[in-house]
Amino acid sequence: MAKKPSIPKGTRDFSPTEIAKRDYIFEIVKKHFRTFGFQPIETPAFENSETLMGKYGDEGDRLIFKILNSGDFMSKVDDATYGSKNSSALTSKISEKALRYDLTVPFARYVVMHQNEIEFPFKRYQIQPVWRADRPQKGRFREFYQCDADVVGANSLLQEVELIQLYDAVFADLKLEGVTIKLNNRKILAGIAEIIGAQNNLVNFTVALDKLDKIGVEGVKKEMLAKGMSEQAIAKARPLFELSGTNAEQLNTLDNLLSDSGEGSKGVEELRFIINTIDDLGLQSAKLEIDVTLARGLNYYTGAILEVAAPEGVDMGSIGGGGRYDDLTGIFGLKDVSGVGISFGLDRIYLVLEELGLFPETLDKTLDVLCINFGEKESMAALKLVTLLRYKGVKADVYPSKAKMQKQMKYANNRNIPYVILIGENEMNHKTFVVKDMASGEQKSYGLAQIQDFIKTL
RNA sequence: GUGGUUGUAGCUCAGCUGGUUAGAGCGCUGGAUUGUGGUUCCAGAGGUCGCCGGUUCGAACCCGGUCUUCCACCCCA
């Protein structure tokens, strides 16, 4: 007997209703990408392994889906490698391709490969699925979409400012109120590490700091001690744990704390410029907040670090993130091209909009009109009418078979079709059609020549 | 990758310490209603209890494995 079919862990099917909602988000995101001057590109679902491996840290490498070579790949593995039971050594022999893990690294590869065709500064957007061999959780999938907008070849901090405006424009358009855009700068993190003498321990220091709101001051201290930082160093970093007040107050605190660090001071200066400029320009609905504990993407971010938090009260991790990377294309041999970009977490935004009931109701109206099928002759008349309606852009259909009226009406009802048209023997004889408004139950008769009058009511 | 959790009708879930033919609501099908859905009433169909194995006279229930769901780590959209 046929086994029950299934799909892999962490993947999903999308129903028509879900697609309508996802498209709603995609269209709004795309619209604003375009109004900010970004152009779309696409890259392959899979890349050469060497393009991806080593770009996301050890953890990232583990989460990359590898694709087996075609053909009799095991016969080409030498006995020593085979016998060693070393997964990574074996993997490189039997797998040369891997599924896209994010959109940023393939974009860097794209820029390097097409550098002679690209007009710099280049603003590109890209909306495609990515794959991670992660363990699924709520809002975490093994296949999910990223919507990225990046600018390469522009060093100006105005890019950061624009990207914050772009976030604000999209979330305002989605009617998602209360979103917080958190802003940090890697130079500040590096400066602090320098001041407290932990510059060689930057990653451990920031990873611990990142957990502040989760495990508290004591938890962070404990983790820093465990990672080899001294009591004095941690005491010096103490002002960070208690950083509070307005953005301006926090900037002043940081300025004092980092006055002895050239890099740190530069970070504060950059942060201040972005905050002040946004203050000047104003945001529609999002809040912009400094968050020095923000420490994502340290493998490549060199300047600004951005993260978007869902509105308070919604239990969802970040719904977007981004930052400045001065040398991403350097790994592919193109030096001194700065990039800065942001990403929208479509699947999470979907869950947040769903939870808050923010999808427009009109989304599941996939048909404006359904014609009841009364039989062979009548359905021909209905099809003629439907054809005219379709010419006018009205979403219309004829029920395909002469089923019971009850069944056809029920179908229209379940599909949320607002109008049902009836053309039976009577109507054919009088050259009319009857329109039933499904919400009110009212019926109105029109002459076949007066379609226009009906269309006006839609 | 580590630790835990979940799986019973199309959907949401009951099912007592292991004891006959596994239940409900919603949905579905038919009828009340041969030109009228959404409300109401009546009737009906639908289940290898995730899968494989074990214990037992007897397993949805206990044990082992596996897949899946969700959660906490890790990391991250």
Coordinates of C-alpha atoms (C1' of nucleotides) in Angstrom, one line a residue:
Chain A
M1 CA 0.0 0.0 0.0
A2 CA 1.1 3.6 -0.6
K3 CA 2.9 5.1 2.3
K4 CA 1.6 8.3 3.7
P5 CA 3.5 11.1 2.0
S6 CA 5.4 13.6 4.0
I7 CA 7.7 16.6 3.7
P8 CA 11.2 17.0 5.3
K9 CA 11.4 18.5 8.8
G10 CA 11.4 22.2 8.8
T11 CA 9.8 22.6 5.4
R12 CA 6.2 23.7 4.6
D13 CA 3.5 23.6 1.9
F14 CA 1.8 26.9 1.2
S15 CA -2.0 27.0 0.6
P16 CA -3.6 29.6 -1.7
T17 CA -4.6 31.7 1.4
E18 CA -1.0 31.6 2.7
I19 CA 0.4 32.5 -0.7
A20 CA -1.9 35.5 -0.9
K21 CA -0.6 36.7 2.5
R22 CA 3.0 36.0 1.6
D23 CA 2.6 37.9 -1.7
Y24 CA 1.0 40.8 0.2
I25 CA 4.2 41.1 2.2
F26 CA 6.5 40.5 -0.8
E27 CA 4.7 43.2 -2.9
I28 CA 5.0 45.8 -0.2
V29 CA 8.7 45.0 0.5
K30 CA 9.4 45.1 -3.3
K31 CA 7.6 48.3 -3.8
H32 CA 9.7 50.1 -1.2
F33 CA 12.9 48.4 -2.4
R34 CA 12.2 49.9 -5.8
T35 CA 11.3 53.4 -4.5
F36 CA 14.6 53.5 -2.8
G37 CA 16.3 52.7 -6.1
F38 CA 17.3 49.0 -5.6
Q39 CA 17.3 46.6 -8.5
P40 CA 16.5 42.9 -8.4
I41 CA 18.9 40.0 -9.0
E42 CA 18.7 36.3 -8.5
T43 CA 21.4 33.7 -7.8
P44 CA 21.4 29.9 -8.0
A45 CA 19.8 27.8 -5.3
F46 CA 23.1 26.1 -4.9
E47 CA 26.7 27.3 -5.1
N48 CA 30.1 25.7 -5.2
S49 CA 30.9 24.6 -1.6
E50 CA 34.1 26.6 -1.5
T51 CA 32.0 29.8 -2.1
L52 CA 30.0 29.2 1.0
M53 CA 32.2 27.1 3.4
G54 CA 34.2 29.1 6.0
K55 CA 32.1 32.3 5.5
Y56 CA 29.8 31.8 8.4
G57 CA 32.1 30.4 11.1
D58 CA 32.2 26.8 12.3
E59 CA 28.6 26.9 13.4
G60 CA 27.6 28.1 9.9
D61 CA 29.5 25.4 8.2
R62 CA 27.7 22.8 10.2
L63 CA 24.3 24.2 9.1
I64 CA 25.0 24.3 5.4
F65 CA 23.2 21.6 3.4
K66 CA 25.7 19.8 1.3
I67 CA 24.8 18.2 -2.0
L68 CA 26.2 14.8 -2.9
N69 CA 28.2 14.6 -6.2
S70 CA 26.5 12.9 -9.0
G71 CA 27.5 9.4 -10.3
D72 CA 29.5 6.9 -8.4
F73 CA 31.2 9.3 -6.1
M74 CA 32.3 6.8 -3.5
S75 CA 34.6 5.0 -5.9
K76 CA 36.7 8.2 -6.2
V77 CA 37.4 8.3 -2.4
D78 CA 40.8 7.0 -1.4
D79 CA 40.9 4.3 1.3
A80 CA 42.7 6.5 3.7
T81 CA 40.0 9.2 3.7
Y82 CA 37.3 6.6 3.7
G83 CA 38.9 4.8 6.7
S84 CA 39.5 8.0 8.7
K85 CA 35.9 8.5 9.5
N86 CA 36.5 12.2 9.3
S87 CA 33.3 13.8 8.2
S88 CA 34.7 17.1 6.9
A89 CA 37.6 15.4 5.0
L90 CA 35.1 12.9 3.4
T91 CA 32.6 15.7 2.7
S92 CA 35.0 17.6 0.6
K93 CA 35.6 14.5 -1.5
I94 CA 32.0 13.5 -2.1
S95 CA 30.3 16.9 -2.2
E96 CA 31.3 19.9 -4.3
K97 CA 28.0 21.9 -4.1
A98 CA 25.9 23.3 -1.3
L99 CA 22.5 25.0 -0.9
R100 CA 22.5 28.7 -0.5
Y101 CA 22.7 29.6 3.2
D102 CA 22.0 33.3 3.0
L103 CA 21.8 36.0 0.2
T104 CA 24.8 38.1 1.3
V105 CA 27.6 35.8 0.4
P106 CA 26.2 34.8 -3.0
F107 CA 25.7 38.5 -3.6
A108 CA 29.4 39.2 -2.8
R109 CA 30.3 36.5 -5.3
Y110 CA 28.0 38.0 -7.8
V111 CA 29.6 41.4 -7.4
V112 CA 33.1 40.1 -7.9
M113 CA 32.1 38.0 -10.9
H114 CA 30.2 40.9 -12.6
Q115 CA 32.3 43.8 -11.4
N116 CA 33.0 45.0 -14.9
E117 CA 29.3 45.1 -15.8
I118 CA 28.1 46.7 -12.6
E119 CA 27.6 50.5 -12.3
F120 CA 28.8 51.4 -8.8
P121 CA 27.4 52.2 -6.3
F122 CA 25.2 49.2 -6.9
K123 CA 21.9 48.8 -5.0
R124 CA 20.4 45.4 -5.4
Y125 CA 17.6 43.6 -3.8
Q126 CA 17.0 39.8 -3.8
I127 CA 14.1 37.7 -2.6
Q128 CA 14.8 34.0 -2.6
P129 CA 14.7 31.0 -0.3
V130 CA 17.7 29.9 1.7
W131 CA 18.3 26.6 3.5
R132 CA 19.8 25.8 6.9
A133 CA 20.2 22.4 8.5
D134 CA 19.1 23.9 11.8
R135 CA 16.7 22.3 14.3
P136 CA 13.3 23.8 13.6
Q137 CA 11.4 25.9 16.2
K138 CA 8.6 28.4 16.1
G139 CA 9.6 30.9 13.4
R140 CA 12.7 28.9 12.5
F141 CA 12.6 26.7 9.4
R142 CA 15.1 24.8 7.3
E143 CA 13.8 26.4 4.2
F144 CA 12.8 30.1 4.5
Y145 CA 12.8 33.3 2.4
Q146 CA 15.1 36.2 2.9
C147 CA 14.4 39.6 1.4
D148 CA 17.7 41.5 1.2
A149 CA 18.6 45.0 0.1
D150 CA 22.4 45.9 -0.1
V151 CA 24.4 48.7 -1.4
V152 CA 28.0 48.1 -2.5
G153 CA 30.6 50.7 -3.5
A154 CA 29.3 53.5 -1.3
N155 CA 31.1 54.4 1.9
S156 CA 28.8 57.2 3.1
L157 CA 26.9 56.7 6.3
L158 CA 23.9 58.0 4.4
Q159 CA 23.4 54.5 3.2
E160 CA 22.8 53.4 6.8
V161 CA 20.4 56.2 7.2
E162 CA 18.5 55.2 4.1
L163 CA 18.3 51.6 5.1
I164 CA 16.8 52.6 8.4
Q165 CA 14.2 54.7 6.5
L166 CA 13.6 51.7 4.3
Y167 CA 12.8 49.5 7.3
D168 CA 10.5 52.2 8.6
A169 CA 8.7 52.6 5.2
V170 CA 8.0 48.9 4.9
F171 CA 6.8 48.3 8.4
A172 CA 4.7 51.5 8.3
D173 CA 3.1 50.2 5.0
L174 CA 2.4 46.8 6.6
K175 CA 0.7 48.7 9.4
L176 CA 3.0 47.0 11.9
E177 CA 3.2 49.5 14.7
G178 CA 5.8 49.4 17.6
V179 CA 8.7 48.0 15.7
T180 CA 12.1 48.8 17.2
I181 CA 15.2 49.2 15.1
K182 CA 18.2 48.5 17.2
L183 CA 21.5 50.0 16.2
N184 CA 25.0 49.3 17.2
N185 CA 28.5 49.5 15.7
R186 CA 31.2 47.0 15.7
K187 CA 33.8 49.7 16.3
I188 CA 32.2 50.4 19.6
L189 CA 32.4 46.8 20.6
A190 CA 36.0 46.6 19.5
G191 CA 36.8 49.9 21.4
I192 CA 35.3 48.5 24.6
A193 CA 37.2 45.3 24.3
E194 CA 40.4 47.4 23.7
I195 CA 39.7 49.6 26.8
I196 CA 39.2 46.6 29.1
G197 CA 42.1 44.8 27.6
A198 CA 40.1 42.0 25.9
Q199 CA 40.8 42.9 22.3
N200 CA 41.9 39.3 21.6
N201 CA 38.7 38.1 23.1
L202 CA 36.3 40.3 21.1
V203 CA 34.0 37.6 20.0
N204 CA 33.6 35.9 23.4
F205 CA 33.1 39.3 25.0
T206 CA 30.4 40.4 22.6
V207 CA 28.6 37.0 22.6
A208 CA 28.4 37.2 26.3
L209 CA 27.3 40.9 26.2
D210 CA 24.6 39.9 23.7
K211 CA 22.9 37.8 26.3
L212 CA 22.4 40.7 28.8
D213 CA 18.7 41.0 28.4
K214 CA 18.3 37.2 28.6
I215 CA 20.6 36.2 31.5
G216 CA 21.1 39.5 33.3
V217 CA 24.2 41.3 34.6
E218 CA 25.3 38.4 36.9
G219 CA 24.9 35.9 34.1
V220 CA 27.0 37.9 31.7
K221 CA 29.7 38.4 34.3
K222 CA 29.8 34.7 35.0
E223 CA 30.1 33.9 31.3
M224 CA 32.9 36.5 30.8
L225 CA 34.8 35.1 33.7
A226 CA 34.4 31.6 32.3
K227 CA 35.8 32.9 28.9
G228 CA 39.0 34.2 30.6
M229 CA 38.2 37.9 31.2
S230 CA 39.5 39.3 34.4
E231 CA 37.4 40.8 37.2
Q232 CA 39.0 44.2 36.6
A233 CA 38.2 44.1 32.9
I234 CA 34.6 43.2 33.6
A235 CA 34.4 46.0 36.2
K236 CA 35.6 48.5 33.6
A237 CA 32.9 47.4 31.2
R238 CA 30.3 47.8 34.0
P239 CA 28.9 51.1 32.6
L240 CA 27.8 49.2 29.5
F241 CA 25.6 46.9 31.6
E242 CA 23.7 49.9 33.0
L243 CA 23.6 52.0 29.9
S244 CA 20.2 53.7 29.9
G245 CA 18.4 56.9 29.0
T246 CA 17.8 58.6 25.7
N247 CA 19.9 57.9 22.6
A248 CA 21.8 61.2 23.3
E249 CA 22.5 60.3 26.9
Q250 CA 23.8 56.9 25.9
L251 CA 26.0 58.4 23.2
N252 CA 27.6 60.7 25.8
T253 CA 28.2 57.9 28.2
L254 CA 29.9 55.9 25.4
D255 CA 31.9 58.9 24.3
N256 CA 33.4 59.2 27.8
L257 CA 34.0 55.5 28.2
L258 CA 35.7 55.2 24.8
S259 CA 37.7 58.5 24.7
D260 CA 41.0 56.6 24.9
S261 CA 40.2 54.3 22.0
G262 CA 40.5 55.7 18.5
E263 CA 38.4 53.0 17.0
G264 CA 35.8 53.2 19.7
S265 CA 35.5 57.0 19.3
K266 CA 35.0 56.5 15.6
G267 CA 32.2 54.1 16.3
V268 CA 30.5 56.6 18.6
E269 CA 30.9 59.3 16.0
E270 CA 29.3 57.1 13.3
L271 CA 26.5 56.1 15.6
R272 CA 25.9 59.8 16.5
F273 CA 25.7 60.8 12.9
I274 CA 23.1 58.1 12.0
I275 CA 21.0 58.9 15.1
N276 CA 21.1 62.6 14.5
T277 CA 20.3 62.4 10.9
I278 CA 17.3 60.1 11.5
D279 CA 16.2 62.5 14.2
D280 CA 16.3 65.2 11.7
L281 CA 14.4 63.3 9.0
G282 CA 12.0 61.6 11.3
L283 CA 10.5 58.1 11.1
Q284 CA 6.8 57.2 10.3
S285 CA 6.3 54.5 12.9
A286 CA 9.4 52.6 13.9
K287 CA 11.6 53.5 16.9
L288 CA 15.4 53.8 16.6
E289 CA 17.3 52.7 19.6
I290 CA 21.0 52.3 20.5
D291 CA 21.7 48.8 21.8
V292 CA 25.4 48.2 22.5
T293 CA 24.6 44.6 23.4
L294 CA 23.7 43.9 19.8
A295 CA 26.4 41.6 18.4
R296 CA 25.2 39.7 15.3
G297 CA 27.1 38.8 12.2
L298 CA 30.5 39.6 13.7
N299 CA 32.1 37.4 11.1
Y300 CA 31.8 40.1 8.6
Y301 CA 30.2 43.2 9.9
T302 CA 32.7 46.0 10.4
G303 CA 30.6 49.1 11.1
A304 CA 26.9 49.5 11.8
I305 CA 25.0 46.5 13.1
L306 CA 21.2 46.6 12.8
E307 CA 18.4 44.4 14.1
V308 CA 14.7 44.8 14.1
A309 CA 12.7 43.6 17.0
A310 CA 9.0 42.7 16.7
P311 CA 6.5 44.9 18.6
E312 CA 6.5 44.4 22.4
G313 CA 4.2 41.6 23.5
V314 CA 4.8 39.5 20.4
D315 CA 7.0 36.5 21.2
M316 CA 9.2 36.4 18.2
G317 CA 12.9 36.9 17.8
S318 CA 14.3 39.5 15.4
I319 CA 12.3 40.1 12.2
G320 CA 15.2 41.6 10.3
G321 CA 18.8 42.5 10.5
G322 CA 21.8 43.9 8.7
G323 CA 24.9 45.9 8.9
R324 CA 28.0 47.4 7.2
Y325 CA 30.8 45.1 5.9
D326 CA 33.8 46.8 4.6
D327 CA 35.5 43.9 3.0
L328 CA 33.0 41.2 2.1
T329 CA 34.1 41.0 -1.5
G330 CA 37.7 40.8 -0.3
I331 CA 37.2 37.1 0.4
F332 CA 36.6 36.7 -3.4
G333 CA 39.5 38.9 -4.4
L334 CA 37.9 42.3 -4.9
K335 CA 39.4 44.7 -2.3
D336 CA 38.2 48.0 -1.0
V337 CA 34.5 47.6 -1.9
S338 CA 32.3 48.5 1.0
G339 CA 28.9 47.1 1.4
V340 CA 25.9 47.7 3.7
G341 CA 22.6 45.9 3.7
I342 CA 19.5 44.8 5.5
S343 CA 17.4 41.7 5.5
F344 CA 13.7 41.1 6.1
G345 CA 12.7 37.9 7.8
L346 CA 9.6 37.2 5.7
D347 CA 8.4 34.1 7.5
R348 CA 8.6 35.8 10.9
I349 CA 7.0 38.9 9.7
Y350 CA 4.2 36.7 8.4
L351 CA 3.8 35.1 11.9
V352 CA 3.7 38.5 13.6
L353 CA 1.1 39.9 11.2
E354 CA -1.0 36.8 11.6
E355 CA -0.7 37.0 15.4
L356 CA -1.8 40.7 15.4
G357 CA -4.5 40.2 12.8
L358 CA -2.9 42.7 10.4
F359 CA -3.6 41.0 7.1
P360 CA -6.2 42.8 5.0
E361 CA -9.5 40.8 4.7
T362 CA -9.6 41.3 1.0
L363 CA -6.7 39.0 0.5
D364 CA -8.8 35.8 0.3
K365 CA -11.2 37.3 -2.2
T366 CA -9.9 35.3 -5.1
L367 CA -13.1 35.6 -7.2
D368 CA -15.4 38.5 -7.5
V369 CA -18.2 36.6 -9.3
L370 CA -19.3 33.0 -9.6
C371 CA -22.0 32.1 -12.2
I372 CA -24.3 29.2 -11.2
N373 CA -24.4 26.4 -13.8
F374 CA -28.0 25.4 -14.7
G375 CA -27.2 23.2 -17.6
E376 CA -25.7 23.1 -21.0
K377 CA -27.5 26.0 -22.7
E378 CA -27.5 28.2 -19.6
S379 CA -23.8 27.7 -18.9
M380 CA -23.0 28.8 -22.4
A381 CA -24.9 32.1 -21.7
A382 CA -23.0 32.3 -18.4
L383 CA -19.7 31.7 -20.0
K384 CA -20.4 34.5 -22.5
L385 CA -21.1 36.9 -19.6
V386 CA -18.0 35.7 -17.7
T387 CA -15.9 36.2 -20.8
L388 CA -17.0 39.9 -21.0
L389 CA -16.4 40.3 -17.3
R390 CA -12.9 38.9 -17.6
Y391 CA -12.2 41.3 -20.4
K392 CA -13.0 44.1 -18.0
G393 CA -10.6 42.6 -15.4
V394 CA -13.3 41.2 -13.1
K395 CA -12.3 37.9 -11.5
A396 CA -15.1 35.7 -12.7
D397 CA -15.9 32.0 -13.1
V398 CA -18.6 29.6 -14.1
Y399 CA -19.3 26.6 -11.8
P400 CA -18.0 23.8 -14.0
S401 CA -20.9 21.3 -13.7
K402 CA -24.6 21.3 -13.3
A403 CA -24.5 20.5 -9.6
K404 CA -27.3 21.2 -7.2
M405 CA -27.9 24.8 -6.6
Q406 CA -27.3 24.3 -2.9
K407 CA -23.9 22.8 -3.6
Q408 CA -23.0 25.7 -5.9
M409 CA -24.1 28.3 -3.5
K410 CA -22.3 26.7 -0.7
Y411 CA -19.2 26.6 -2.8
A412 CA -19.5 30.3 -3.4
N413 CA -20.0 30.9 0.3
N414 CA -17.1 28.9 1.4
R415 CA -14.8 30.6 -1.1
N416 CA -15.9 34.0 0.1
I417 CA -17.1 35.0 -3.3
P418 CA -19.1 38.2 -2.9
Y419 CA -21.5 38.0 -5.9
V420 CA -23.3 35.0 -7.5
I421 CA -24.8 35.4 -10.9
L422 CA -27.8 33.3 -11.9
I423 CA -28.8 32.8 -15.6
G424 CA -31.5 30.2 -15.8
E425 CA -34.2 29.6 -18.4
N426 CA -36.2 32.7 -17.3
E427 CA -33.2 35.0 -17.5
M428 CA -32.2 33.6 -20.9
N429 CA -35.7 34.2 -22.3
H430 CA -35.7 37.8 -21.0
K431 CA -32.0 38.5 -21.9
T432 CA -31.2 39.3 -18.3
F433 CA -29.1 38.0 -15.4
V434 CA -29.7 38.1 -11.7
V435 CA -26.9 39.1 -9.3
K436 CA -27.1 37.9 -5.7
D437 CA -25.1 39.9 -3.1
M438 CA -23.9 37.1 -0.8
A439 CA -23.3 39.4 2.2
S440 CA -26.8 41.0 2.2
G441 CA -28.7 38.2 0.4
E442 CA -30.3 40.8 -1.9
Q443 CA -30.9 40.1 -5.5
K444 CA -31.0 42.4 -8.4
S445 CA -31.8 41.9 -12.1
Y446 CA -29.8 43.4 -15.0
G447 CA -30.3 43.4 -18.7
L448 CA -27.5 41.5 -20.5
A449 CA -26.6 44.8 -22.3
Q450 CA -26.2 46.6 -19.0
I451 CA -23.1 44.7 -17.7
Q452 CA -21.4 48.0 -17.2
D453 CA -24.0 49.0 -14.6
F454 CA -23.2 45.8 -12.6
I455 CA -19.4 46.3 -12.9
K456 CA -19.8 49.8 -11.5
T457 CA -21.2 48.3 -8.2
L458 CA -18.0 46.1 -7.7
Chain B
rG1 C1' 25.0 19.0 17.6
rU2 C1' 22.9 18.5 23.4
rG3 C1' 18.5 18.0 26.7
rG4 C1' 13.3 17.7 26.9
rU5 C1' 8.3 17.5 24.6
rU6 C1' 4.3 16.1 21.2
rG7 C1' 1.6 12.6 17.7
rU8 C1' -5.9 9.6 18.4
rA9 C1' -11.4 11.1 12.3
rG10 C1' -10.2 16.3 7.1
rC11 C1' -9.4 20.1 11.7
rU12 C1' -9.2 21.1 17.3
rC13 C1' -9.0 17.8 21.0
rA14 C1' -11.2 13.9 25.1
rG15 C1' -10.0 8.8 26.2
rC16 C1' -9.4 7.1 34.2
rU17 C1' -4.6 2.0 37.2
rG18 C1' -3.5 -1.8 30.7
rG19 C1' -9.8 -4.8 30.0
rU20 C1' -15.5 -5.8 25.0
rU21 C1' -17.6 -2.8 19.1
rA22 C1' -12.0 4.3 20.5
rG23 C1' -15.5 9.4 21.6
rA24 C1' -17.0 14.9 21.2
rG25 C1' -17.2 19.6 18.6
rC26 C1' -16.4 21.6 13.9
rG27 C1' -16.1 20.2 8.8
rC28 C1' -17.9 16.6 5.0
rU29 C1' -22.2 13.8 2.5
rG30 C1' -27.5 13.1 2.1
rG31 C1' -32.5 14.8 3.6
rA32 C1' -36.2 18.8 5.5
rU33 C1' -35.8 22.7 0.8
rU34 C1' -36.7 20.0 -7.8
rG35 C1' -34.2 28.3 -8.5
rU36 C1' -30.8 30.1 -3.3
rG37 C1' -25.5 29.8 0.6
rG38 C1' -24.4 31.7 5.5
rU39 C1' -28.9 30.3 10.7
rU40 C1' -32.0 25.7 12.3
rC41 C1' -33.5 20.4 12.5
rC42 C1' -32.8 15.0 11.1
rA43 C1' -29.7 11.1 9.3
rG44 C1' -25.0 9.1 7.6
rA45 C1' -19.9 8.3 6.1
rG46 C1' -15.1 8.7 8.0
rG47 C1' -9.8 6.0 12.5
rU48 C1' -3.5 0.5 10.2
rC49 C1' -4.6 5.3 17.7
rG50 C1' 2.7 8.5 13.6
rC51 C1' 5.8 4.0 12.1
rC52 C1' 8.6 -0.6 13.5
rG53 C1' 9.6 -4.0 17.2
rG54 C1' 9.0 -5.8 22.4
rU55 C1' 6.4 -7.0 27.3
rU56 C1' 1.3 -9.1 28.3
rC57 C1' -4.1 -13.8 28.3
rG58 C1' -5.1 -8.7 26.5
rA59 C1' -1.7 -2.3 24.5
rA60 C1' -4.2 4.1 22.1
rC61 C1' -2.2 3.4 27.3
rC62 C1' 3.9 0.1 29.5
rC63 C1' 9.2 -0.5 27.3
rG64 C1' 13.0 0.2 23.1
rG65 C1' 14.0 2.3 18.4
rU66 C1' 12.6 5.7 14.5
rC67 C1' 10.1 9.8 12.2
rU68 C1' 7.4 14.3 13.3
rU69 C1' 5.9 18.8 16.4
rC70 C1' 7.0 22.3 19.8
rC71 C1' 10.5 24.1 23.7
rA72 C1' 15.3 25.3 26.1
rC73 C1' 20.6 25.4 24.8
rC74 C1' 24.0 26.5 20.5
rC75 C1' 23.3 29.7 16.7
rC76 C1' 20.1 32.6 14.0
rA77 C1' 15.6 35.4 9.8

